[in-house]
Coordinates of C-alpha atoms and ligand atoms in Angstrom, one line a residue:
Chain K
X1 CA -7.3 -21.4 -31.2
X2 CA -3.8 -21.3 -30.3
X3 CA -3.3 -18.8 -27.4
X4 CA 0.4 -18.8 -26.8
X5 CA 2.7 -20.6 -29.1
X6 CA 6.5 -21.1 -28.1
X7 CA 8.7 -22.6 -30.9
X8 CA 12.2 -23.8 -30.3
X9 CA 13.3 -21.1 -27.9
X10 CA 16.7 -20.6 -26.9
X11 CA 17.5 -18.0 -23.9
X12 CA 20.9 -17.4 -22.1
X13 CA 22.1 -14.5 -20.1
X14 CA 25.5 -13.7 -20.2
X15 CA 26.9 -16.7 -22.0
X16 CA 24.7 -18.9 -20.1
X17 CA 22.1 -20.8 -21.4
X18 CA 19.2 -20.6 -19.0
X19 CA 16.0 -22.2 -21.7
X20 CA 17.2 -24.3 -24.4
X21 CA 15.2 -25.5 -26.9
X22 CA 11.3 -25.1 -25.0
X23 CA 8.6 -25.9 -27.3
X24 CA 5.0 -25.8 -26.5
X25 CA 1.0 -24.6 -27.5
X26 CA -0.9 -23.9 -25.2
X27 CA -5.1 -23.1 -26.7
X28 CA -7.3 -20.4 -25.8
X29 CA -8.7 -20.7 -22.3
X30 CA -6.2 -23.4 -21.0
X31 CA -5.2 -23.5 -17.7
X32 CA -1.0 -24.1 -17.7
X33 CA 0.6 -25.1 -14.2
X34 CA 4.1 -24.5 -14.1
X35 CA 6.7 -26.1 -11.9
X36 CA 10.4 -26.4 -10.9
X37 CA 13.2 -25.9 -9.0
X38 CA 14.4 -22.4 -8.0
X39 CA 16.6 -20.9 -10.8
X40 CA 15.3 -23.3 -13.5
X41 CA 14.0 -20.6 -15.2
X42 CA 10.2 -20.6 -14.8
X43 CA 10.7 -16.4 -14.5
X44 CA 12.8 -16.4 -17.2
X45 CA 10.0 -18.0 -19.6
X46 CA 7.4 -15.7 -18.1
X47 CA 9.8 -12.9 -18.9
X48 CA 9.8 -13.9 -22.4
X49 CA 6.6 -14.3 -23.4
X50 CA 5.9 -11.1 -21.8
X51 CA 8.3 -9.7 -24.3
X52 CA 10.6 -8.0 -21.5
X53 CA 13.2 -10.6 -22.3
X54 CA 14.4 -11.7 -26.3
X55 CA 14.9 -14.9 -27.4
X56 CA 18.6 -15.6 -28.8
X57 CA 17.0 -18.1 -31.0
X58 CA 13.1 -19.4 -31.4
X59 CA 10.0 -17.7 -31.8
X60 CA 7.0 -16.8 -29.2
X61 CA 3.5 -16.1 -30.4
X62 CA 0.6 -14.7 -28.1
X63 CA -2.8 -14.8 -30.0
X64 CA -0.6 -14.6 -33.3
X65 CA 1.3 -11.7 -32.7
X66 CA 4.4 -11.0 -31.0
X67 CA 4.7 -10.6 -27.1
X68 CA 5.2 -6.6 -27.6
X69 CA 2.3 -6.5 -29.5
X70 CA -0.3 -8.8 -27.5
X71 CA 0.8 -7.2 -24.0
X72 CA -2.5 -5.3 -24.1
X73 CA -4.5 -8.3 -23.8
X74 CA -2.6 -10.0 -20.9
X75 CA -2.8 -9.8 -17.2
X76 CA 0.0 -10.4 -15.3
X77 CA 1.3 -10.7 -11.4
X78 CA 5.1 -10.8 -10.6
X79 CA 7.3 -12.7 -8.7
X80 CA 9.3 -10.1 -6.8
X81 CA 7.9 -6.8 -5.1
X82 CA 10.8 -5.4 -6.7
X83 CA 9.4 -2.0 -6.5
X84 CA 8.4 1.1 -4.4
X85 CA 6.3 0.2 -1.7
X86 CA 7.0 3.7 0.3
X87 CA 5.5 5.8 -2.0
X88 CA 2.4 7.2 -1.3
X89 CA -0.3 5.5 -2.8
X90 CA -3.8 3.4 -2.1
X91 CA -5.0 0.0 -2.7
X92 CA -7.1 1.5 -4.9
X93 CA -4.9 3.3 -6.8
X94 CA -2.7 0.5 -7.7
X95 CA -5.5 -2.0 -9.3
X96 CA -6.5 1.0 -11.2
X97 CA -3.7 0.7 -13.0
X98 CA -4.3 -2.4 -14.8
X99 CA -7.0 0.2 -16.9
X100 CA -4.3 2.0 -18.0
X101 CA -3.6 1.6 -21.5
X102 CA -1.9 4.0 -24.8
X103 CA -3.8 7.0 -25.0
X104 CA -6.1 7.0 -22.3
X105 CA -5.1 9.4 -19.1
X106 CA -8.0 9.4 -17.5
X107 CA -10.1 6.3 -15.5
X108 CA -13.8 6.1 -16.3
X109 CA -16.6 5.2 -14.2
X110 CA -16.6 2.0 -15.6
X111 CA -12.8 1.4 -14.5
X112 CA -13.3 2.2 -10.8
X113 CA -16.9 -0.1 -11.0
X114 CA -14.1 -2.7 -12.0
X115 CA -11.7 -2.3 -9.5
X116 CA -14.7 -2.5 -7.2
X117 CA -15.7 -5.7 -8.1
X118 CA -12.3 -7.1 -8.3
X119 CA -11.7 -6.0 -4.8
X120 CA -14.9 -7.8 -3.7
X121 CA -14.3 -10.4 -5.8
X122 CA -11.2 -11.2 -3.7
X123 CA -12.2 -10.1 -0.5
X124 CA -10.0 -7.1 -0.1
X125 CA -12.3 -4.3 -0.9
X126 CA -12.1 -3.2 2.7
X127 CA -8.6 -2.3 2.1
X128 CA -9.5 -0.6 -0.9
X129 CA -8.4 3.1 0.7
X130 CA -5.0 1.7 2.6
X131 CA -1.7 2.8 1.9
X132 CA -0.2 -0.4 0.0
X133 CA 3.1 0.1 3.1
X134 CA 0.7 -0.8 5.7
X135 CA -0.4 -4.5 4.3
X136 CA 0.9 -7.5 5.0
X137 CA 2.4 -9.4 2.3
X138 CA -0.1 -11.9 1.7
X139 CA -2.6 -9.0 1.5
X140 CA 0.1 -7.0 -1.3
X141 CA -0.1 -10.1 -3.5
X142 CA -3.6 -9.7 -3.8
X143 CA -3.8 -6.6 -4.7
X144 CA -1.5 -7.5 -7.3
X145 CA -3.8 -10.3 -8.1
X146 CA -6.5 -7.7 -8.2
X147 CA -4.4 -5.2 -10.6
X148 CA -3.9 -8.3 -13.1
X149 CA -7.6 -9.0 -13.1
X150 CA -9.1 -5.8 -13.6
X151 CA -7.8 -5.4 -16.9
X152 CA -9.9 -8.7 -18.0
X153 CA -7.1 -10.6 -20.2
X154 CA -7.3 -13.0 -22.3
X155 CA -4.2 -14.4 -21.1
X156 CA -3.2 -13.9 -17.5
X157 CA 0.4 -15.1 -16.3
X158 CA 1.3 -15.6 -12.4
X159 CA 4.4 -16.0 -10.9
X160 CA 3.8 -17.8 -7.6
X161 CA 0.7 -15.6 -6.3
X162 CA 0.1 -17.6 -3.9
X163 CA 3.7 -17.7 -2.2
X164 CA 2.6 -15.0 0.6
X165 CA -1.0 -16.2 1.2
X166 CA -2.5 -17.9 4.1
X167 CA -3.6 -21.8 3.1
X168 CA -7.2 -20.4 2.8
X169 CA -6.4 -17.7 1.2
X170 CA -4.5 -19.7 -1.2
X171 CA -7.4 -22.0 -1.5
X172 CA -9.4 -19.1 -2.5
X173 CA -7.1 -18.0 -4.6
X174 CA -6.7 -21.1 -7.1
X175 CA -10.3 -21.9 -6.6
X176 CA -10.8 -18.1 -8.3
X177 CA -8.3 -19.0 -11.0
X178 CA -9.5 -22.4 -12.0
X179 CA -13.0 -20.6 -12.4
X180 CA -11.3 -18.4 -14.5
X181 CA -12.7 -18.8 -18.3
X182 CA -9.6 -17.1 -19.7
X183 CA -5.8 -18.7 -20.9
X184 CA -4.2 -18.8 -17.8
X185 CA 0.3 -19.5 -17.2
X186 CA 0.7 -20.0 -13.2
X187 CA 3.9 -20.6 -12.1
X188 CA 4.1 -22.5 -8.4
X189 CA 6.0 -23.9 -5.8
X190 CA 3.6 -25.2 -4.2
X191 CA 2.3 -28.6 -5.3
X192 CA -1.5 -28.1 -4.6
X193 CA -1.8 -26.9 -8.0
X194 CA -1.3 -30.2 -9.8
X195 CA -4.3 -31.2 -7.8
X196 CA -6.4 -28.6 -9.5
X197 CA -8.1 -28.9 -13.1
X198 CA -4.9 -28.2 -14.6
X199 CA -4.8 -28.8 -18.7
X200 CA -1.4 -28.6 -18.7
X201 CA 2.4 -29.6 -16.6
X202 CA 5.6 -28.1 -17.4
X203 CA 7.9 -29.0 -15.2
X204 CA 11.3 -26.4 -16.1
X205 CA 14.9 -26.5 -15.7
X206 CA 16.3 -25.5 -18.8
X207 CA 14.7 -27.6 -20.9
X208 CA 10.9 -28.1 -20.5
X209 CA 9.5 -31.4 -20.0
X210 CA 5.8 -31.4 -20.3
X211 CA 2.3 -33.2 -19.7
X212 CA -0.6 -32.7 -21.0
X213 CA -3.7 -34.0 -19.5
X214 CA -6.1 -33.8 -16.9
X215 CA -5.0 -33.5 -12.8
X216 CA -3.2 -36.1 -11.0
X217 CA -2.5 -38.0 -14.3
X218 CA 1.2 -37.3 -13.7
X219 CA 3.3 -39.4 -16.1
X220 CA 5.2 -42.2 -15.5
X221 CA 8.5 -40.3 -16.2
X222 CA 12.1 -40.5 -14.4
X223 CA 11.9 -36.3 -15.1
X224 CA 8.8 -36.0 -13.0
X225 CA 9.9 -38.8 -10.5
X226 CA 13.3 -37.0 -10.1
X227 CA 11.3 -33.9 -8.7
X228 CA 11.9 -33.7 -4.9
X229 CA 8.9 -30.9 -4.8
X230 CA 6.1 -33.9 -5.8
X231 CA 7.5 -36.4 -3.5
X232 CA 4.3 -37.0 -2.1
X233 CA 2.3 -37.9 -5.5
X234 CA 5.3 -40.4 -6.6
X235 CA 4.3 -43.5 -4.8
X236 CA 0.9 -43.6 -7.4
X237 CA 3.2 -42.4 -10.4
X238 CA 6.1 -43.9 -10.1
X239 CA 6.4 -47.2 -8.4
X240 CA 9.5 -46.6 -7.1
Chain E
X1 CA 7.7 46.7 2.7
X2 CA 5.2 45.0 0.4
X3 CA 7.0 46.9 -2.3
X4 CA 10.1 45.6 -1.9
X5 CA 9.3 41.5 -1.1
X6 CA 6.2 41.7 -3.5
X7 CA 7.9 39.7 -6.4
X8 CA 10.5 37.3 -4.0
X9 CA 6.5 36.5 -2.5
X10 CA 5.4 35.6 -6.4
X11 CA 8.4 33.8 -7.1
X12 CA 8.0 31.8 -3.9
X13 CA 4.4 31.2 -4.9
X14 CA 5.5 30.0 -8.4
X15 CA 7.9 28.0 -7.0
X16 CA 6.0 26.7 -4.9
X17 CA 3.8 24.9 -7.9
X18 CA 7.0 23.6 -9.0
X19 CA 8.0 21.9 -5.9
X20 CA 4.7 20.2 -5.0
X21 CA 4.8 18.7 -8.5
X22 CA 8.3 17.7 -9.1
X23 CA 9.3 18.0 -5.7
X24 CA 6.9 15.8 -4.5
X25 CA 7.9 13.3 -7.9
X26 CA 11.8 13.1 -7.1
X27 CA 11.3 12.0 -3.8
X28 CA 8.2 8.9 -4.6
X29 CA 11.0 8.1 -7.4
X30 CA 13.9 8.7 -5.3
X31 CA 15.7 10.8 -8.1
X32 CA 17.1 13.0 -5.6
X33 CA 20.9 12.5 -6.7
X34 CA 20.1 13.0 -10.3
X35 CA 18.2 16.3 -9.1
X36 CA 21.6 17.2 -7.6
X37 CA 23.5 16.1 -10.7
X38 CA 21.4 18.2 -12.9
X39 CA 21.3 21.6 -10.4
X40 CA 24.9 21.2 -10.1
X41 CA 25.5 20.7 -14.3
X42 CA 23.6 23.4 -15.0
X43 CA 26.8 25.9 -14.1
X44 CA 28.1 24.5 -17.2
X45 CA 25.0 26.2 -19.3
X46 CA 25.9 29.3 -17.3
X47 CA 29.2 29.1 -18.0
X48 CA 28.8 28.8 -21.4
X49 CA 26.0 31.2 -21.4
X50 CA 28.7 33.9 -20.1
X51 CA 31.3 32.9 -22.2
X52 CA 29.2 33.6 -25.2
X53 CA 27.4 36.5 -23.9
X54 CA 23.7 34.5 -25.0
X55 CA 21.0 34.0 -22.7
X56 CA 21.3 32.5 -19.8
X57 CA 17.9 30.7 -19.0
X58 CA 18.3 29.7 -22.7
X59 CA 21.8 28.2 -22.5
X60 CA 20.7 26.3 -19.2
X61 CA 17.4 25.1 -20.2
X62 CA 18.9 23.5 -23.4
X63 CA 22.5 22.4 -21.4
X64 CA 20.1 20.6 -18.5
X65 CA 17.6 19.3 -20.7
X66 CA 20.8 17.4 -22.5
X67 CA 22.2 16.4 -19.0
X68 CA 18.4 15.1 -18.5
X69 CA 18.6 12.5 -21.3
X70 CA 22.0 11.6 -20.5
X71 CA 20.9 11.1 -16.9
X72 CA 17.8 9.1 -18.3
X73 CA 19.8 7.0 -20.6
X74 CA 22.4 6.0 -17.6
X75 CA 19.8 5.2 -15.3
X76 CA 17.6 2.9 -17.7
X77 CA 21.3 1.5 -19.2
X78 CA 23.3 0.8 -16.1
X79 CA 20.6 0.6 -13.0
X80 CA 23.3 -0.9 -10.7
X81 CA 26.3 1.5 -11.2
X82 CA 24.3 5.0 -11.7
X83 CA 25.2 6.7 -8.2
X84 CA 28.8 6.7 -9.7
X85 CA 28.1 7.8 -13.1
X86 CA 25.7 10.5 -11.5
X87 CA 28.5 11.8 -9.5
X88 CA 30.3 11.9 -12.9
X89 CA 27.8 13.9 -14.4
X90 CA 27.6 16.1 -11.6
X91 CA 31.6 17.1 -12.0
X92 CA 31.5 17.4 -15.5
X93 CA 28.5 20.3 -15.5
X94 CA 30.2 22.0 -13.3
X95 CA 33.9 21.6 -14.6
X96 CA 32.7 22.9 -18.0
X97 CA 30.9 26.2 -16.3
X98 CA 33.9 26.5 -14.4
X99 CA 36.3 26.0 -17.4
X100 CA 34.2 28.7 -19.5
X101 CA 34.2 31.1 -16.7
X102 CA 37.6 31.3 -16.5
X103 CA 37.5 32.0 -19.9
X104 CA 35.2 34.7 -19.4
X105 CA 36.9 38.1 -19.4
X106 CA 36.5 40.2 -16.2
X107 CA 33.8 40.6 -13.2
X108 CA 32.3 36.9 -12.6
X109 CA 30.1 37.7 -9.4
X110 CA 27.2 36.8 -12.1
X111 CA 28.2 33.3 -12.1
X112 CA 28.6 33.4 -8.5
X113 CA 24.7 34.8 -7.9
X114 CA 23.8 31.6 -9.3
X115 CA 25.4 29.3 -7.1
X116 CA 23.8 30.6 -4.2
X117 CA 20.5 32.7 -5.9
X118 CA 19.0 35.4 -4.7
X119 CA 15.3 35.4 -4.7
X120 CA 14.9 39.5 -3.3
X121 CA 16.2 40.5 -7.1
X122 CA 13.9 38.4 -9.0
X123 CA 12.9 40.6 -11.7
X124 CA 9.4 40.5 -13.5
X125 CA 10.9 38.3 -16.6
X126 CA 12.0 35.6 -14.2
X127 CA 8.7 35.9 -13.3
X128 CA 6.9 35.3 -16.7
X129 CA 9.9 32.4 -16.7
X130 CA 8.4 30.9 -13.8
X131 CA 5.1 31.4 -14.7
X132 CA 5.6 29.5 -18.3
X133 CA 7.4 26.2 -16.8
X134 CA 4.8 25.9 -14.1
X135 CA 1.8 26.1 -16.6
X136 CA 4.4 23.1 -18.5
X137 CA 4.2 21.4 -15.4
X138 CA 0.3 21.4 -14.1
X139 CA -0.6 20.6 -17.8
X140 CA 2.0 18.1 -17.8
X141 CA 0.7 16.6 -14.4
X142 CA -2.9 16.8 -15.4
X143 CA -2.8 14.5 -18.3
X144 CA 0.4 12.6 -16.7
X145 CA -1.0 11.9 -12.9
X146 CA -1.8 8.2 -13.4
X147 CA 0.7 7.3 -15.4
X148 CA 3.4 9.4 -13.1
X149 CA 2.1 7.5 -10.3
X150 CA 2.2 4.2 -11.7
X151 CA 5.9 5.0 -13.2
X152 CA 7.0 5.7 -9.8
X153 CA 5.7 2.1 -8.2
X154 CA 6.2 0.1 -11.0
X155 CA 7.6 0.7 -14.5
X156 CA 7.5 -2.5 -15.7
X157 CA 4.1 -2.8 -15.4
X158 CA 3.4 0.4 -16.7
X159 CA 5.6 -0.9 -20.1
X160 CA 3.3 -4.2 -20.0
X161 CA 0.1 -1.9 -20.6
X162 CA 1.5 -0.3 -23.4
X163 CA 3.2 2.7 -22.1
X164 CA 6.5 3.8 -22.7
X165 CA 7.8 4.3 -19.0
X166 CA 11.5 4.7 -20.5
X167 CA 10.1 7.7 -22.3
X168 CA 7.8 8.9 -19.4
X169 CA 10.9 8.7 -16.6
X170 CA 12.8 11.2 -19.5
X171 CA 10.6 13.5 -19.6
X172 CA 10.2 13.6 -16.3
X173 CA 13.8 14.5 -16.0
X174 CA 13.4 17.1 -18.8
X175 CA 10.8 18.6 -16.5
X176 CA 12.8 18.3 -13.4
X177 CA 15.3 20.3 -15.3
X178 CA 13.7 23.1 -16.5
X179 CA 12.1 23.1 -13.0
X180 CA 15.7 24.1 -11.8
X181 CA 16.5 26.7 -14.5
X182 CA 13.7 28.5 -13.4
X183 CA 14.4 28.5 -9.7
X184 CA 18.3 28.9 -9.8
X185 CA 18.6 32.3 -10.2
X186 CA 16.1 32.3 -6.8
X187 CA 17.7 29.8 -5.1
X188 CA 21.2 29.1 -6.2
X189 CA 22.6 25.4 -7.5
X190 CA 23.9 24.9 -4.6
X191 CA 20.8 24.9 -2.1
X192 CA 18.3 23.7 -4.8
X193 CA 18.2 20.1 -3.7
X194 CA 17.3 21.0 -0.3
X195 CA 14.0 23.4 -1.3
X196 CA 13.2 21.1 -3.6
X197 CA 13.1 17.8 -1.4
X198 CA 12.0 19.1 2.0
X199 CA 9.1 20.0 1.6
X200 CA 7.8 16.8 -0.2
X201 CA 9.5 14.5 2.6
X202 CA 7.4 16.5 5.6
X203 CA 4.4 15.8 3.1
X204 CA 5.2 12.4 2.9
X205 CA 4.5 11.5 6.0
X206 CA 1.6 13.1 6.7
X207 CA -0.7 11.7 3.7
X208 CA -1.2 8.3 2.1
X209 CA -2.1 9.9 -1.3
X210 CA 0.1 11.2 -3.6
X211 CA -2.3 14.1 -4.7
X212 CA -2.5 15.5 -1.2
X213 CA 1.9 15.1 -0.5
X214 CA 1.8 17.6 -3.7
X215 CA -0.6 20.1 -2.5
X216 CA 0.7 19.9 0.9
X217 CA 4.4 19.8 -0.5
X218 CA 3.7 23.1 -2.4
X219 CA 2.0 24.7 0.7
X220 CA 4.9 23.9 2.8
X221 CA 7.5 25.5 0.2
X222 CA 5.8 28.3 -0.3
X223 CA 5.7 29.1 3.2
X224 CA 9.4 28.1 3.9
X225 CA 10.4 30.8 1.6
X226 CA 8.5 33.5 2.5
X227 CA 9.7 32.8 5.9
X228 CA 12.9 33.0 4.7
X229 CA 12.0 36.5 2.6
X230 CA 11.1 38.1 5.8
X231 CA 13.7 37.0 7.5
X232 CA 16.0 38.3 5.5
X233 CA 14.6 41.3 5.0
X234 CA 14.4 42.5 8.9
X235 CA 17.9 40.9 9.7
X236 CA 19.5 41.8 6.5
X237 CA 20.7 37.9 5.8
X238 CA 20.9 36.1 2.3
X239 CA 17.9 34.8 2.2
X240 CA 18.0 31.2 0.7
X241 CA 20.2 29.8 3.8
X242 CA 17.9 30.7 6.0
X243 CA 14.8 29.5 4.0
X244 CA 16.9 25.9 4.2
X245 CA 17.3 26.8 7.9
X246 CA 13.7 26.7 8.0
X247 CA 12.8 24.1 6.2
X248 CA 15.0 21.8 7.9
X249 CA 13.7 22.8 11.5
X250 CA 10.5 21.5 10.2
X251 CA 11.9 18.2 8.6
X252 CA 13.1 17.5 12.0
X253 CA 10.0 18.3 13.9
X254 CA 8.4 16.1 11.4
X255 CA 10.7 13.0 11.9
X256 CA 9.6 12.8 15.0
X257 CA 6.0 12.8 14.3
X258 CA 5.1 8.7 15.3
Ligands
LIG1 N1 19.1 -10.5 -14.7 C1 19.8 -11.7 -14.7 N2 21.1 -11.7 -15.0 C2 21.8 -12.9 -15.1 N3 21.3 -14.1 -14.7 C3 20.0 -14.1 -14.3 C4 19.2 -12.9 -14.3 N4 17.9 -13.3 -13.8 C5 18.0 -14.6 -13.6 N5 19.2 -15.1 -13.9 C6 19.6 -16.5 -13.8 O1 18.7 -17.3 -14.6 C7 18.4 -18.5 -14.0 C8 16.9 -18.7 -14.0 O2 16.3 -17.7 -13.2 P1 14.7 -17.6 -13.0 O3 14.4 -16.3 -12.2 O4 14.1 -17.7 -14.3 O5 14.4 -18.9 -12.1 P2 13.1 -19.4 -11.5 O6 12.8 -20.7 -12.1 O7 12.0 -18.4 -11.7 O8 13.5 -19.5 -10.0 P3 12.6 -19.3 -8.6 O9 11.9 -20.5 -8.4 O10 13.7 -19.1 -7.6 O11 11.8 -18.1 -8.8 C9 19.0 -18.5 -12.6 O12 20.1 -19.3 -12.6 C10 19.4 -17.0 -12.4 O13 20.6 -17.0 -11.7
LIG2 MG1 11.0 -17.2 -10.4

């Protein structure tokens, strides 16, 4: 089954052109590992096929439907804190959230029995009752993590969750999403994650080049050789 | 005595619901500035209100509730220039009241009683006013709490789970709006901001739930202005400065709390 399907997209802001001409498939319960260099618009892709971006040309399709109409089913942790951290409001609170959904105003038992296990299942549930001002980064991307998860997607897209965490956090972290049995869209700067049981490489700036297969097969290609970030993995791939 | 502060005392009580609501919700969202756009734009409803000879909570209500959306509409449209079109909006409301009350044949001391309020001549259908918008509000706060709270530390999240936060954020504004209407004869456009801010900020700091910053929040107003009631009453002084008098004591006492 095709879980997200990304046909001859074309995206520019202002006049532009940040993604020209990406094309992919990526099948239910694949594990996608996204790379590149800053401002080669690995956001900007995530943006789009959460549907908070539109194309200028091409055509995204999550599950078979249209990014608007599949965000119920996906999970998702952003880049930038860009919001309120000041406010007034508990760990807790804020993975509670991923069980909001249209027409439902209330959580259930069921929904705070999720965000418990999520919490444990991360190893945060301590902090469960802390105002979200008082963590440390690293332990704010988690609960982010955490508010992703609870909603149990079929699809869950991550834009660099581990850039705040602790290296055994961070192993945690990927070992949790590689044991994940759900479609999964991770973007990273950190390198590790081609050494994981990644089903798929995009490496992105502007256009997409892309690899399919399983870890540490990178491809022989100048593209991939070009990239300063896998350096240390070009000496087996490259011969150069 | 009791006779004669009984209803300012219910009108700081119902008020009081109104600020530990949407109090508590401009400052988490930091929509203080539009609150001030929207106080200060009202005088345009009253304006025309006067000019017209119709009613005046009805003129406002509907006048706000328009400068709401607008307010909404500029903050979704243009995030990174909205202090400056807020400002605008906030010159326009008032230049039109002003514009219609010069229109306005003789005596304007009305107009005037709402720029700076006077909560010892609340009458008992400012009352049932009050009443009415803050049984709008605790209904609306019931059903809204979790998304509310979510809308104010994320929105785009909120959109990815399938609720409109565009929507949400303008009928928060609508709310904040009628919230003034129904305090401005009280409390006067011009001191609005402060009653409705204070309170919440103190609150703030003292809780790390938002539930608790609105119950405390509405405490603290409440008590502010009946401080300020009695006040007024023994030392025969308009009673809203000194309730802001109060109330800002407080905020500074509280700012130095750790
Ligand atoms: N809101 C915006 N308006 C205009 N240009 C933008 C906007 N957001 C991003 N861009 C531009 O689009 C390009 C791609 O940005 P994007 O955030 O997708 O990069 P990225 O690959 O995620 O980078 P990073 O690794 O730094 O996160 C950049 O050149 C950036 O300047
Ligand atoms: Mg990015």
């Amino acid at each position: 089954m095709k879980a997200v399907e990304v046909k001859n997209l074309y995206f520019k802001y202002n006049k532009e052109w940040i993604l020209e001409n990406i094309n992919f498939i990526l099948n239910d319960k694949e594990f996608l590992a996204i790379i590149g260099p800053n401002g080669g618009g690995k956001t900007t892709l995530l943006k789009l096929i959460l549907g908070f971006l539109k194309p200028n040309k091409g055509e995204i399709k999550i599950y078979g439907k249209f990014p608007k109409q599949a965000r119920k089913i996906i999970g998702y942790v952003p880049q930038h804190i860009s919001f309120s951290i000041d406010i007034p409001i508990t760990v807790f609170d804020i993975v509670l959230q991923g069980r909001l959904k249209k027409g439902k105003f209330f959580y259930s038992k069921i929904d705070k029995q999720k965000a418990t296990e999520v919490l444990e299942k991360l190893h945060i549930y301590y902090l469960k009752d802390k105002r979200i001002k008082d963590l440390s980064g690293g332990e704010r991307q988690k609960v982010l993590i955490a508010r992703a998860l609870v909603s149990e997607p079929k699809l869950l897209i991550m834009d660099e969750p581990t850039s705040a965490i602790d290296p055994r956090g961070q192993t945690e972290i990927l070992d949790l999403i590689e044991s994940l049995n759900v479609t999964r869209i991770v973007v990273s700067h950190d390198i590790k994650i081609l050494l994981r049981k990644v089903d798929k490489i995009a490496y992105i700036h502007k256009k997409a080049i892309f690899h399919e297969g399983p870890k540490l097969n990178i491809p022989k290609d100048k593209h991939f050789c070009e990239i300063e970030l896998i350096n240390f993995l070009k000496d087996e791939n490259c011969g150069i | 005595m009791w006779d004669l502060i009984n209803y300012p005392i219910y009108a700081s009580i119902l008020i009081g619901i109104a600020i530990a609501v949407i109090g508590s919700l401009i400052v988490i969202n930091k929509t203080t500035a539009i609150t001030g756009s929207i106080a200060h734009g009202s005088f345009g409803g009253i304006g025309l209100a006067l000019y017209f000879g119709i009613s005046v909570i009805l003129s406002a209500s509907l006048f706000t509730a328009v400068l709401a959306i607008i307010l909404a509409f500029i903050t979704i449209k243009f995030p990174h220039r909205q202090d400056s079109l807020i400002g605008v909006i906030w010159a326009l409301g008032m230049s039109i009241g002003i514009i219609f009350l010069s229109l306005t044949p003789g005596y304007q001391s009305d107009a005037l009683s709402y720029l700076f309020g006077n909560i010892l001549l609340v009458g008992k259908k400012d009352l049932i006013f009050m009443g009415t918008i803050d049984l709008v509000i605790l209904i609306s706060i019931i059903f809204l709490y979790n998304r509310f709270l979510a809308m104010s530390y994320d929105k785009e999240f909120l959109t990815l789970r399938g609720i409109n936060a565009n929507y949400l954020y303008t009928y928060f504004l609508i709310l904040t709006s009628l919230t003034i209407v129904m305090s401005v004869r009280a409390i006067g456009i011009i001191l609005i901001l402060a009653l409705f801010t204070i309170p919440s900020l103190i609150a703030e700091k003292w809780t790390k739930k938002f539930f608790y910053m609105m119950i405390i929040s509405g405490i603290l107003g409440t008590v502010f202005m009946a401080g300020g009631i009695i006040i007024s009453f023994y030392y025969d002084i308009s009673a809203t400065p000194a309730i802001v008098i109060i109330a800002s004591v407080f905020l500074l006492i509280s700012l130095f709390k750790k």
